[in-house]
PDB file of C-alpha atoms and ligand atoms in Angstrom:
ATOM      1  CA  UNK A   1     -14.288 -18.331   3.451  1.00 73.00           C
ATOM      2  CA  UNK A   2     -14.950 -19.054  -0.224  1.00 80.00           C
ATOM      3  CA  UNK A   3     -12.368 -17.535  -2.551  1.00 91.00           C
ATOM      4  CA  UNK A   4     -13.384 -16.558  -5.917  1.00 96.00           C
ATOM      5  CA  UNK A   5     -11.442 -17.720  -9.181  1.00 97.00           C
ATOM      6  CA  UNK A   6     -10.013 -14.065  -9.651  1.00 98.00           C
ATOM      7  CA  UNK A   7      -8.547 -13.722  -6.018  1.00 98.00           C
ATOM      8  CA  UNK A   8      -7.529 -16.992  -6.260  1.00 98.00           C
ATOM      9  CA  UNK A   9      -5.367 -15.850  -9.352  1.00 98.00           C
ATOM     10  CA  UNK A  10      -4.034 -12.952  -7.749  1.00 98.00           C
ATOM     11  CA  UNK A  11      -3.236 -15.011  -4.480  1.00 98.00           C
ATOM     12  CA  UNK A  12      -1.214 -17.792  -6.315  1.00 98.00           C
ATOM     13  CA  UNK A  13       0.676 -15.080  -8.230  1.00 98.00           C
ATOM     14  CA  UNK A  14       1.781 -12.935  -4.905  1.00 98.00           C
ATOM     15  CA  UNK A  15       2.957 -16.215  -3.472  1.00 98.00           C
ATOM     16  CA  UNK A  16       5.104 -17.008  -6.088  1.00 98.00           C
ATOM     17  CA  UNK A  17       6.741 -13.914  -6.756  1.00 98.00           C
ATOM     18  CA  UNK A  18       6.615 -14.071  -2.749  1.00 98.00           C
ATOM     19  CA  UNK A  19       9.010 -17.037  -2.599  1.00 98.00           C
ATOM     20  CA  UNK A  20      12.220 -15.349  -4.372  1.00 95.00           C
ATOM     21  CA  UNK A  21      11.447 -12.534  -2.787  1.00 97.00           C
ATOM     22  CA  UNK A  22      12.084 -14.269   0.153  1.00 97.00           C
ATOM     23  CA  UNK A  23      14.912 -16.100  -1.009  1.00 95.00           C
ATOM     24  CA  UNK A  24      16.531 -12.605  -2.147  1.00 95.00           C
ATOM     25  CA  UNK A  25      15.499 -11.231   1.184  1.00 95.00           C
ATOM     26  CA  UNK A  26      17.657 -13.796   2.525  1.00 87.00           C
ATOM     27  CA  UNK A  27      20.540 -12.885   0.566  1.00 89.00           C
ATOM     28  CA  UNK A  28      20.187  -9.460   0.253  1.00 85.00           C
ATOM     29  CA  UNK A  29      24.256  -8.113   0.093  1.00 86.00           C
ATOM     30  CA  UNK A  30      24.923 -10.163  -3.004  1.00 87.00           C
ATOM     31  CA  UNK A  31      21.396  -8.650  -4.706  1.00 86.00           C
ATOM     32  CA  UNK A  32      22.488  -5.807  -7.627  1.00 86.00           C
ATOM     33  CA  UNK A  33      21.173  -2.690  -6.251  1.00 89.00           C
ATOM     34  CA  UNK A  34      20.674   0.695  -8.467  1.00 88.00           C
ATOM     35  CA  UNK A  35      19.343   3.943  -8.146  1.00 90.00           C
ATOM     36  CA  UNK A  36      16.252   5.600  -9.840  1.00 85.00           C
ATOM     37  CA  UNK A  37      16.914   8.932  -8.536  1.00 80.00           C
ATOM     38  CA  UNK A  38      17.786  10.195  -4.633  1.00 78.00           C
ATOM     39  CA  UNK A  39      16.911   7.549  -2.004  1.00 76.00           C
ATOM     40  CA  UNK A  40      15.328   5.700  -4.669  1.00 83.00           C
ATOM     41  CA  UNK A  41      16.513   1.976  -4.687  1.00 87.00           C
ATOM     42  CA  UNK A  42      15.800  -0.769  -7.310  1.00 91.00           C
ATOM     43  CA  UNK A  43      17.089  -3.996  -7.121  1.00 92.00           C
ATOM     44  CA  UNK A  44      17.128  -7.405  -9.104  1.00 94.00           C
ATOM     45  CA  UNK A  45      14.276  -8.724  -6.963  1.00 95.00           C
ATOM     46  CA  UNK A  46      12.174  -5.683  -7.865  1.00 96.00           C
ATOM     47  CA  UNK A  47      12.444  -6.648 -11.563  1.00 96.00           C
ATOM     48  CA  UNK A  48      12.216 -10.128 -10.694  1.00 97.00           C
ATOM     49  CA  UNK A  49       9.546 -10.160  -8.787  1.00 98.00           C
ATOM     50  CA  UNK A  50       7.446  -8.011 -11.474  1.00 98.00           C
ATOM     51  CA  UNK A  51       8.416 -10.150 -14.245  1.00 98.00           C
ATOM     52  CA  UNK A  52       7.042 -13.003 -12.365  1.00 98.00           C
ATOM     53  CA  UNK A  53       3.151 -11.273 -11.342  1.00 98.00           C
ATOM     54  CA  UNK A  54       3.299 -10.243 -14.577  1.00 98.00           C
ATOM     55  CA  UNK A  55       3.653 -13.760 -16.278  1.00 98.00           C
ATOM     56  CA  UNK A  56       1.413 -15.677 -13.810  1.00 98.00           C
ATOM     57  CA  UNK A  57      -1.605 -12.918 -14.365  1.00 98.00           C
ATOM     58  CA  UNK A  58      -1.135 -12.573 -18.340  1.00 98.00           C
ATOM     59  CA  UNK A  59      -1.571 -16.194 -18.129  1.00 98.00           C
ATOM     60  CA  UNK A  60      -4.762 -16.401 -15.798  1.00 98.00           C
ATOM     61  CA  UNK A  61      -5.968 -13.375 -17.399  1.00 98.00           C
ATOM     62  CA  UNK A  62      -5.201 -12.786 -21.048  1.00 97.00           C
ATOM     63  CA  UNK A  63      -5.483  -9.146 -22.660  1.00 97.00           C
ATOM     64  CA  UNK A  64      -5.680  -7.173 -19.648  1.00 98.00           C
ATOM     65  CA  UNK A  65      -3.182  -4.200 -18.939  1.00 98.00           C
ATOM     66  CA  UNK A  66      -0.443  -4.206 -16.465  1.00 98.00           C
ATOM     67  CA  UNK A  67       1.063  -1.356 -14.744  1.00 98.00           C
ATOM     68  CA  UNK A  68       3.608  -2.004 -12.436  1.00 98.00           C
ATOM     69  CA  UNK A  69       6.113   0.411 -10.527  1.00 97.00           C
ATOM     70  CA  UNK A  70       9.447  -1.050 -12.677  1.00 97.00           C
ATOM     71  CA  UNK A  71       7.666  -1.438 -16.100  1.00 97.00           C
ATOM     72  CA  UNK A  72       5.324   1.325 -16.408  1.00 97.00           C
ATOM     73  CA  UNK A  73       1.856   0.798 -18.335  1.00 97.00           C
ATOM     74  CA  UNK A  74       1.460  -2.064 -20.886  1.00 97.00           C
ATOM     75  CA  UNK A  75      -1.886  -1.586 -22.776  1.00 97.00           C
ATOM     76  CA  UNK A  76      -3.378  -4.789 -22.960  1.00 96.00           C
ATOM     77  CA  UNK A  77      -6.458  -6.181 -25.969  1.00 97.00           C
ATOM     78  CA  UNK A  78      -9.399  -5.416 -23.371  1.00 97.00           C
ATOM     79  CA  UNK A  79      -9.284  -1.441 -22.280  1.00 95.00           C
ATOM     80  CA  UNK A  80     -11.508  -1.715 -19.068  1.00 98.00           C
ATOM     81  CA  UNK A  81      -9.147  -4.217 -17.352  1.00 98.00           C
ATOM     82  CA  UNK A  82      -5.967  -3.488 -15.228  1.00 98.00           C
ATOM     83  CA  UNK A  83      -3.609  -4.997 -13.106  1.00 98.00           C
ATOM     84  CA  UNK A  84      -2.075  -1.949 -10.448  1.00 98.00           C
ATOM     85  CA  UNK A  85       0.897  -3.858  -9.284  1.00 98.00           C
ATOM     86  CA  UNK A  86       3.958  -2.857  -7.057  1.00 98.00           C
ATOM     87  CA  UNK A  87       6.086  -5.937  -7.042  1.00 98.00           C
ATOM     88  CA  UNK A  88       8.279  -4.947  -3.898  1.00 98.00           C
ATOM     89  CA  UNK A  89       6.739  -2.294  -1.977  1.00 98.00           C
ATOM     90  CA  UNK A  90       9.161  -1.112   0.712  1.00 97.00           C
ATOM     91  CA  UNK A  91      12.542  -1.856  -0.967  1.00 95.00           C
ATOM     92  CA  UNK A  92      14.828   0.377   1.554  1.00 93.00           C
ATOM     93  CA  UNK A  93      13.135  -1.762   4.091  1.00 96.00           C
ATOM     94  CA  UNK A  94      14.149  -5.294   2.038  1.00 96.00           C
ATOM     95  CA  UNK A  95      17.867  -3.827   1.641  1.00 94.00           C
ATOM     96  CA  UNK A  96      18.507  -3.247   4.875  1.00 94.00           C
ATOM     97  CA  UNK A  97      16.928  -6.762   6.283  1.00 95.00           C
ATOM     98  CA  UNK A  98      13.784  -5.139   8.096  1.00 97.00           C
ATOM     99  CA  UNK A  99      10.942  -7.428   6.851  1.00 98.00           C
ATOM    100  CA  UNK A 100       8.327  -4.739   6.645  1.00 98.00           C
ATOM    101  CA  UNK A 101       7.462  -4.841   2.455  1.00 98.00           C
ATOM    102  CA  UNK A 102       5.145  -6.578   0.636  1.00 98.00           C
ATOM    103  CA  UNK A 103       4.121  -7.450  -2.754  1.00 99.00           C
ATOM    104  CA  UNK A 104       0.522  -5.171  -3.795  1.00 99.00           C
ATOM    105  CA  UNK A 105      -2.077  -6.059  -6.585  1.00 99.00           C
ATOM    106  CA  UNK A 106      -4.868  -4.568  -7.621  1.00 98.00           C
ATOM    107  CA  UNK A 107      -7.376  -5.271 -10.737  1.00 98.00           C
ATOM    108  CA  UNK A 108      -9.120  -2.019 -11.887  1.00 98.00           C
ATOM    109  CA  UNK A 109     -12.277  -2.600 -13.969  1.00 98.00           C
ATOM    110  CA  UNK A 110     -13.157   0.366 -15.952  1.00 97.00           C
ATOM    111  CA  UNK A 111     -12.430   3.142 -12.816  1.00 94.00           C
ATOM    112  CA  UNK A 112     -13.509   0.911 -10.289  1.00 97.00           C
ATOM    113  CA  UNK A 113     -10.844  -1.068  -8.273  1.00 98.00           C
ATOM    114  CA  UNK A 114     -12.629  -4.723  -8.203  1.00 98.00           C
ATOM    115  CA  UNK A 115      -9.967  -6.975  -5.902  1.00 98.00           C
ATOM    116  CA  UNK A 116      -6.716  -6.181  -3.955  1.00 98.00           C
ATOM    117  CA  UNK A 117      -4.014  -8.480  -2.609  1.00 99.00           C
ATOM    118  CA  UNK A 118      -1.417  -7.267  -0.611  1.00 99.00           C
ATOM    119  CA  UNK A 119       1.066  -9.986   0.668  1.00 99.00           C
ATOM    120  CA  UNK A 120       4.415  -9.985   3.147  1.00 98.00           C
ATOM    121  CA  UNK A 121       6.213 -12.852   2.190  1.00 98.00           C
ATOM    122  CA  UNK A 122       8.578 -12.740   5.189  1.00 98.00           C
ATOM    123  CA  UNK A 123       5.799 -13.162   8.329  1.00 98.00           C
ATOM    124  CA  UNK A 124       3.375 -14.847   5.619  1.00 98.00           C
ATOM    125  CA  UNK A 125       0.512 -12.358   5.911  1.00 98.00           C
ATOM    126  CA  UNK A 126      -1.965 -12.304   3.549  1.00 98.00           C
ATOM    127  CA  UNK A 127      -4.383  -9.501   3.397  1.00 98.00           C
ATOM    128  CA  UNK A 128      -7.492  -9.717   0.133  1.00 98.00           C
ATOM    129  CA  UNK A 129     -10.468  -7.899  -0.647  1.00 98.00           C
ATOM    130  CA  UNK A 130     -12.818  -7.906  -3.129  1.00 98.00           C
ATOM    131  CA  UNK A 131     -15.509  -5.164  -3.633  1.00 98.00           C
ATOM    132  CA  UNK A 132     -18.732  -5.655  -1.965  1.00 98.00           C
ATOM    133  CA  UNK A 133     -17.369  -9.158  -0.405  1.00 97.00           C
ATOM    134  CA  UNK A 134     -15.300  -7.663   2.688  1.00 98.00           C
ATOM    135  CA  UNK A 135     -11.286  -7.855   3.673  1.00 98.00           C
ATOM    136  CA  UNK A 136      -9.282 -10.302   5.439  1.00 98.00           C
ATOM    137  CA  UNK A 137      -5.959 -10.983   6.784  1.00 98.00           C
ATOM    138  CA  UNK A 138      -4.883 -15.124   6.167  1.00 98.00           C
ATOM    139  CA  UNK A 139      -9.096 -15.849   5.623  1.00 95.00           C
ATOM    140  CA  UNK A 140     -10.131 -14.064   8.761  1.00 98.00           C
ATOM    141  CA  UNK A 141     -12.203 -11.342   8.270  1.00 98.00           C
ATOM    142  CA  UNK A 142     -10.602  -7.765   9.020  1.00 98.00           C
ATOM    143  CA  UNK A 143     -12.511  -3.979  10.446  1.00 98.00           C
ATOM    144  CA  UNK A 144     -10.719  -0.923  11.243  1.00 99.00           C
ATOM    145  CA  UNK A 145     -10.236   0.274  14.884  1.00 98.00           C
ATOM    146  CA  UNK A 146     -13.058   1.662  16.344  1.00 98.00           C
ATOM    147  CA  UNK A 147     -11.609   3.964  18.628  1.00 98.00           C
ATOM    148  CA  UNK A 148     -12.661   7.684  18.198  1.00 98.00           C
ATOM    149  CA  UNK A 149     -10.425   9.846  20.262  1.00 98.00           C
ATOM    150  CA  UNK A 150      -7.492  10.595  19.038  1.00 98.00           C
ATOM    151  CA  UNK A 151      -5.452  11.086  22.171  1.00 98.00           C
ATOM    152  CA  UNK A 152      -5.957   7.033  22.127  1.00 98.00           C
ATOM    153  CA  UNK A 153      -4.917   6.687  18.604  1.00 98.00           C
ATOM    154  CA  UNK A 154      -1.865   5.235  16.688  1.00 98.00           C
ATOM    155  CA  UNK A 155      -1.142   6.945  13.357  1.00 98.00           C
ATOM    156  CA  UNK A 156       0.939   6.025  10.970  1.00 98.00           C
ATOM    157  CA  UNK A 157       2.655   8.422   8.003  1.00 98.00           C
ATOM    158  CA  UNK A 158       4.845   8.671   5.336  1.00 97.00           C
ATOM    159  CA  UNK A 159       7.235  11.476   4.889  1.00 92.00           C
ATOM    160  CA  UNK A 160       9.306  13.191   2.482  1.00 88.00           C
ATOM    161  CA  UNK A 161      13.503  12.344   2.088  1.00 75.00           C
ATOM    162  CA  UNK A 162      16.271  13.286   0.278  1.00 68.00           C
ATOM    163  CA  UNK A 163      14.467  16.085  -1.436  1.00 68.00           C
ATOM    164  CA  UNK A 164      11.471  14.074  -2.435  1.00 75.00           C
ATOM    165  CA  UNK A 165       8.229  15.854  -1.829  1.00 82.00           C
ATOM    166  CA  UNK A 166       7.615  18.848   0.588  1.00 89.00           C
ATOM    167  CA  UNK A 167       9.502  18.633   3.496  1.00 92.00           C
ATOM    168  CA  UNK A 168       8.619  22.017   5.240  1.00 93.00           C
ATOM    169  CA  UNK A 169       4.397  20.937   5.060  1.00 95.00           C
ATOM    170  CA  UNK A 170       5.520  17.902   6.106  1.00 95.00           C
ATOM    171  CA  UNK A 171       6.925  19.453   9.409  1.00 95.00           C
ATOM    172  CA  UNK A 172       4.423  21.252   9.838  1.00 97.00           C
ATOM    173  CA  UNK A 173       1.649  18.621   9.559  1.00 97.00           C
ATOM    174  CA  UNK A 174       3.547  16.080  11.825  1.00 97.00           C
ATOM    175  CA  UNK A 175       3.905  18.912  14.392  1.00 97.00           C
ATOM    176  CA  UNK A 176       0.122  19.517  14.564  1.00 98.00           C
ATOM    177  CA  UNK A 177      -0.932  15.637  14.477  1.00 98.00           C
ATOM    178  CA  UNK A 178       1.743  14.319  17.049  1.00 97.00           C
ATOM    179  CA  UNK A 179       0.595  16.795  19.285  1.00 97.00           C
ATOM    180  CA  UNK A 180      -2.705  15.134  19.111  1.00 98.00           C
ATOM    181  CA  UNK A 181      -1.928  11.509  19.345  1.00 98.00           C
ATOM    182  CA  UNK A 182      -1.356   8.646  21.024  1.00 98.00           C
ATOM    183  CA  UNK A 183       1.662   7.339  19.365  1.00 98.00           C
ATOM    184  CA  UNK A 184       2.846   8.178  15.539  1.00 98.00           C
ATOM    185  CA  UNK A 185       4.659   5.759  13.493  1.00 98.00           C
ATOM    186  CA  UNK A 186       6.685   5.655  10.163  1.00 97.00           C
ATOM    187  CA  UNK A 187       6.957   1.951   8.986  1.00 98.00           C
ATOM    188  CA  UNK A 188       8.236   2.544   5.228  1.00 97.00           C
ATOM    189  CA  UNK A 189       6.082   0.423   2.955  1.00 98.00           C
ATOM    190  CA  UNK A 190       2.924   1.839   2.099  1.00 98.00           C
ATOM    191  CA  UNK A 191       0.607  -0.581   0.987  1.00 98.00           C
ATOM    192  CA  UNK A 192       1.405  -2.526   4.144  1.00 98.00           C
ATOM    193  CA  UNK A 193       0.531   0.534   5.858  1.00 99.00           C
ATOM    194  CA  UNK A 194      -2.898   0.585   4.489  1.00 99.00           C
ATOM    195  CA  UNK A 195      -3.069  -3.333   5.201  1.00 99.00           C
ATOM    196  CA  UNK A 196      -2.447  -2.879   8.868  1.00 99.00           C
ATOM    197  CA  UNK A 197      -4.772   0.926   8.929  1.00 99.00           C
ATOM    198  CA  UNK A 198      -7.941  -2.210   7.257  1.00 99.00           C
ATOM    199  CA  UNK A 199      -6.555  -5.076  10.067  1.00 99.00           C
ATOM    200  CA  UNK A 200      -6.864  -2.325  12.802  1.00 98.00           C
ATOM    201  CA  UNK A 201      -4.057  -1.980  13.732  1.00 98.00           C
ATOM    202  CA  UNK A 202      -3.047   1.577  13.026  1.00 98.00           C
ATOM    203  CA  UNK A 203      -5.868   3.946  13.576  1.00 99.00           C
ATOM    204  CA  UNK A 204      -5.341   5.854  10.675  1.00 98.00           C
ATOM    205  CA  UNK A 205      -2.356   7.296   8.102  1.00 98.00           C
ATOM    206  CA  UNK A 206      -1.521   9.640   5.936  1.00 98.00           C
ATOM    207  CA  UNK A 207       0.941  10.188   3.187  1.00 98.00           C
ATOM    208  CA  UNK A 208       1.802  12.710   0.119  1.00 97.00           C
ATOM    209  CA  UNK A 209       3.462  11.838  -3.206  1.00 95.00           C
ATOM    210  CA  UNK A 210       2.618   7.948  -3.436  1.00 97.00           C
ATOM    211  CA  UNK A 211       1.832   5.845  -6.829  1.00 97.00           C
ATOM    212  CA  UNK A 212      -1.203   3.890  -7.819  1.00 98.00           C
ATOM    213  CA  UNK A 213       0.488   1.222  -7.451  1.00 98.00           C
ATOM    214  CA  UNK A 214       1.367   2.043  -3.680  1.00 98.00           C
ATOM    215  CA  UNK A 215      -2.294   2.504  -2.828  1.00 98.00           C
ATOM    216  CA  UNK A 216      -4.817   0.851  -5.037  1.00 98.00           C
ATOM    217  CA  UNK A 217      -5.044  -2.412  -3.571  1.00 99.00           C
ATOM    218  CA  UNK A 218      -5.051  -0.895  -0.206  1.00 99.00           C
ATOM    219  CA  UNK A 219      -7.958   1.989  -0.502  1.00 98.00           C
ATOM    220  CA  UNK A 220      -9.669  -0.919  -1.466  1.00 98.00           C
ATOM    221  CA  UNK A 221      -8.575  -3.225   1.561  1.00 98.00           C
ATOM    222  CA  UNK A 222      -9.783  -0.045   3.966  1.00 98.00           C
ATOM    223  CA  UNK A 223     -13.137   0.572   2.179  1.00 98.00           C
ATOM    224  CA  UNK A 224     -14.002  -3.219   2.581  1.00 98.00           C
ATOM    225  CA  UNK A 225     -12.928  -3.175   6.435  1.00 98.00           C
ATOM    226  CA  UNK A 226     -15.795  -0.247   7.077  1.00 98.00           C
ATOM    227  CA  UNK A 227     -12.791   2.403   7.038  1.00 98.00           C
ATOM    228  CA  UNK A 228     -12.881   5.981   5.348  1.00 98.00           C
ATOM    229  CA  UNK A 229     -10.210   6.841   2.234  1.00 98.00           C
ATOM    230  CA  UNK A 230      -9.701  10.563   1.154  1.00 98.00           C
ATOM    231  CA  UNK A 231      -6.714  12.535  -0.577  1.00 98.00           C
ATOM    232  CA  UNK A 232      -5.437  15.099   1.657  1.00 98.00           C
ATOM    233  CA  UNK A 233      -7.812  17.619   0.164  1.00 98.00           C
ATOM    234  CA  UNK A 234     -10.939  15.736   1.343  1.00 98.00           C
ATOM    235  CA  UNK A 235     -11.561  14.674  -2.288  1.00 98.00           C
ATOM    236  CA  UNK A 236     -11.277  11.207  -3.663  1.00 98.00           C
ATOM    237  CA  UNK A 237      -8.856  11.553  -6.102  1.00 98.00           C
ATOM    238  CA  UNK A 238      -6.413   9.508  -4.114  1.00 98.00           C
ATOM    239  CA  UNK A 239      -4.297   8.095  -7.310  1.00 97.00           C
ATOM    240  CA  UNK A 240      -4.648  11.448  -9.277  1.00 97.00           C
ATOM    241  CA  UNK A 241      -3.917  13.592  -6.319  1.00 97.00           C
ATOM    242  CA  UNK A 242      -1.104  10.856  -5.322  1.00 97.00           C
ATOM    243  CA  UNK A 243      -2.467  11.346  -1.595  1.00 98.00           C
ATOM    244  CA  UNK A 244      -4.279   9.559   0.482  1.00 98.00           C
ATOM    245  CA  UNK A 245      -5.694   9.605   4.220  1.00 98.00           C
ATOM    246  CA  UNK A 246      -7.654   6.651   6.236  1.00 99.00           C
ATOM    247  CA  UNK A 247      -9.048   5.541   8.930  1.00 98.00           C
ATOM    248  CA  UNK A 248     -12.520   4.907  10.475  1.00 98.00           C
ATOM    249  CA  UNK A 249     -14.671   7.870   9.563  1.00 98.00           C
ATOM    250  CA  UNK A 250     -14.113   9.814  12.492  1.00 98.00           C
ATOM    251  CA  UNK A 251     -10.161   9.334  12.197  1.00 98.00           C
ATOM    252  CA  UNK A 252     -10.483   9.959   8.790  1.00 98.00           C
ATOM    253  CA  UNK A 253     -12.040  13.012   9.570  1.00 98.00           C
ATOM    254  CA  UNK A 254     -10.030  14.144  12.658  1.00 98.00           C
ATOM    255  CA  UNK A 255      -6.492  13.612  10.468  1.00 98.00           C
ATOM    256  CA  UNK A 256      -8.065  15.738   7.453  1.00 98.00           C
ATOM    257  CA  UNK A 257      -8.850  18.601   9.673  1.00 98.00           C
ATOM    258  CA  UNK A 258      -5.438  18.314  11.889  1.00 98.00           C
ATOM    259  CA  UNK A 259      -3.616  18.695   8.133  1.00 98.00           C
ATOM    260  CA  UNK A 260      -5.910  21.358   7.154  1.00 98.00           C
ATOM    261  CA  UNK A 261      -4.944  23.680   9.975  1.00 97.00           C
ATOM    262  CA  UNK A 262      -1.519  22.855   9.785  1.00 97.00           C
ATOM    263  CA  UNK A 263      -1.252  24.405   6.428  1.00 97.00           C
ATOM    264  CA  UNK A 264      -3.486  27.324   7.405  1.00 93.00           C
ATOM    265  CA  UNK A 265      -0.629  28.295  10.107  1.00 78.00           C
TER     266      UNK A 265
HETATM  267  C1  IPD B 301       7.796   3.335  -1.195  1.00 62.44           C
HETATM  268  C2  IPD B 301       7.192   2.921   0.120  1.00 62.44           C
HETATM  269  C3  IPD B 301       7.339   4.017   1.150  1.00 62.44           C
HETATM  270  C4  IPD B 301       6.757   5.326   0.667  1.00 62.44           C
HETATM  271  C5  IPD B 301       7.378   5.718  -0.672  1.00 62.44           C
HETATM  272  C6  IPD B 301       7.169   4.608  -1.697  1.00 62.44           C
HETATM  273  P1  IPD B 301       8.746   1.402  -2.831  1.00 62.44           P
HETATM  274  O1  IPD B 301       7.568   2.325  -2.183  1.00 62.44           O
HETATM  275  O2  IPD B 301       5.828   2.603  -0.004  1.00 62.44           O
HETATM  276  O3  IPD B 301       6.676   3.682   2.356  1.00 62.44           O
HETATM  277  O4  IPD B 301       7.021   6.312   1.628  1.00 62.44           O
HETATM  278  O5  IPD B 301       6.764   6.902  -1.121  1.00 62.44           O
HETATM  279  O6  IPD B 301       7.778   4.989  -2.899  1.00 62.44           O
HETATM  280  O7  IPD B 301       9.550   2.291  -3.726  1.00 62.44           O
HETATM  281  O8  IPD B 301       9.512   0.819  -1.703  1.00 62.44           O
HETATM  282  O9  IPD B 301       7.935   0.438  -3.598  1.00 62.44           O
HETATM  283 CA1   CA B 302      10.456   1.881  -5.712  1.00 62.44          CA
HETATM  284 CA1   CA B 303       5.784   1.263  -3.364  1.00 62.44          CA
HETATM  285 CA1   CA B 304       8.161  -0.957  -5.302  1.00 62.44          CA
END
C-alpha cells in the first residue's frame, strides 16, 4: 500500500515516541509514578512520550492544535486542524509489565476525524486509517468480524473502578450481555480495544466514561474496516457523550439493544 505524506507523519511520530516507551516499559520499577485521582496513574513515560508526538507533529505540521490526555488543549494558528493524541493509552497495563497499551493519534479537520494511528510498541503492531482510504494492521488491509450471532461472539468492555463511573449500570449491563455471549473480555487499553474490534478480532465493545483521546483514532479505524460506531444511546456523539459501542452493524446493533434493556430492568 501507498502511504500518504500525512500518515506517514503520524507513523514516524508513534514510532518514536514508541521506542522510549519501550525502553521505559523495560524498566518500569525505576519509572516515577503519580496519581491523577483514584486508580488513575501517570508516569514519566506518559509525559515523555507526549512531549515527543507533540514535537515531531508541530514540526511536520505547523499551527495545528494538540490535545493530548497529559497536556490538555493547545490552540494552535489554523482553527480547523487537530491532533487527538493519548500518548500511553493503557498505563496500569505498562506499570504492571502486561504489554497491552499503545500510543493513539488522531487529526480532526474541522469535525471530521481525517487519519488515525494507533501503535503497540511492545508486539510492533501498527494499525492506520485514513477516511475514505480503508484500515490496516502493519500495511495489510483490516474488516471487522462478520459473524452475526452473538452466542458466537467475543466482546470486549471497559468498566468502572475505584469509584470512577457507574458501577451499579455497569453490573447490570455486563449481566445482560454475558448472558448472551460467547466469551467477554476486559483488556484495559481502549484504543487498542477499538484496534483489535477494526482487525476482527473482538466482535464488538463497549465502554462508558472514555476521552477523545481514547477513541478518536479508533471510531475512525472501525468505520474504515466496514464496522458500526454509536454512543451507548444509539447517537453519534461518541466524544461528547464519552461513550462508545462497535462492531459490525448487526453487533453494533445487538450490544445497543442488550444495554438498553439492561437499564430498563
Ligand atoms: C484508560 C484505558 C482503559 C479505560 C480507561 C482509560 P489510560 O486510558 O483506555 O482501558 O478503561 O477509561 O482512561 O489512562 O491508560 O490512557
Ligand atoms: Ca491516563
Ligand atoms: Ca487512554
Ligand atoms: Ca493515557
Amino acid at each position: 500500500m501507498l502511504r500518504s505524506a500525512l500518515l506517514n507523519v503520524m507513523v514516524a511520530a508513534a514510532r518514536k515516541a514508541g521506542r522510549t516507551l519501550k525502553r521505559d516499559f523495560g524498566e518500569v520499577e525505576h519509572l516515577q509514578v503519580s496519581l491523577k485521582g483514584p486508580a488513575n496513574f501517570v508516569t514519566a513515560a506518559d509525559r515523555k512520550a507526549e512531549e515527543t508526538l507533540k514535537a515531531e507533529l508541530e514540526k511536520a505540521r505547523p499551527g495545528y492544535g494538540f490535545l493530548g490526555e497529559e497536556g490538555g488543549l493547545q490552540a494552535g494558528s489554523d482553527p480547523s486542524h487537530t491532533w487527538i493524541v493519548d500518548p500511553l493509552d493503557g498505563t496500569t497495563n505498562f506499570l504492571h509489565g502486561i504489554p497491552q497499551f499503545a500510543i493513539s493519534i488522531a487529526l480532526q479537520r474541522d469535525d471530521t476525524i481525517v487519519a488515525g494511528v494507533i501503535y503497540n510498541p511492545a508486539n510492533e503492531e501498527l494499525f492506520i486509517a485514513e477516511r475514505g482510504k480503508g484500515a490496516f494492521l502493519n500495511d495489510q488491509r483490516i474488516r471487522v468480524a462478520g459473524r452475526q450471532r452473538l452466542a458466537d461472539a467475543v466482546i470486549c468492555c471497559g468498566l468502572p473502578h475505584l469509584g470512577r463511573g457507574d458501577l451499579a449500570q455497569f453490573r447490570k449491563e455486563f449481566a445482560v450481555v454475558q448472558e448472551r455471549v460467547a466469551g467477554l473480555r476486559r483488556f484495559g487499553a481502549a484504543a487498542l480495544d477499538l484496534a483489535w474490534v477494526a482487525a476482527g478480532r473482538f466482535d464488538a465493545f463497549w465502554e462508558r466514561n472514555l476521552s477523545p483521546w481514547d477513541m478518536a483514532a479508533g471510531i475512525l479505524m472501525i468505520r474504515e474496516a466496514g464496522g458500526y460506531v454509536s454512543d451507548c444511546e444509539g447517537g453519534d456523539q461518541m466524544l461528547g457523550r464519552k461513550s462508545i459501542i462497535c462492531g459490525n452493524e448487526t453487533m453494533q446493533r445487538e450490544i445497543l439493544a442488550l444495554l438498553k434493556a439492561a437499564n430498563r430492568e
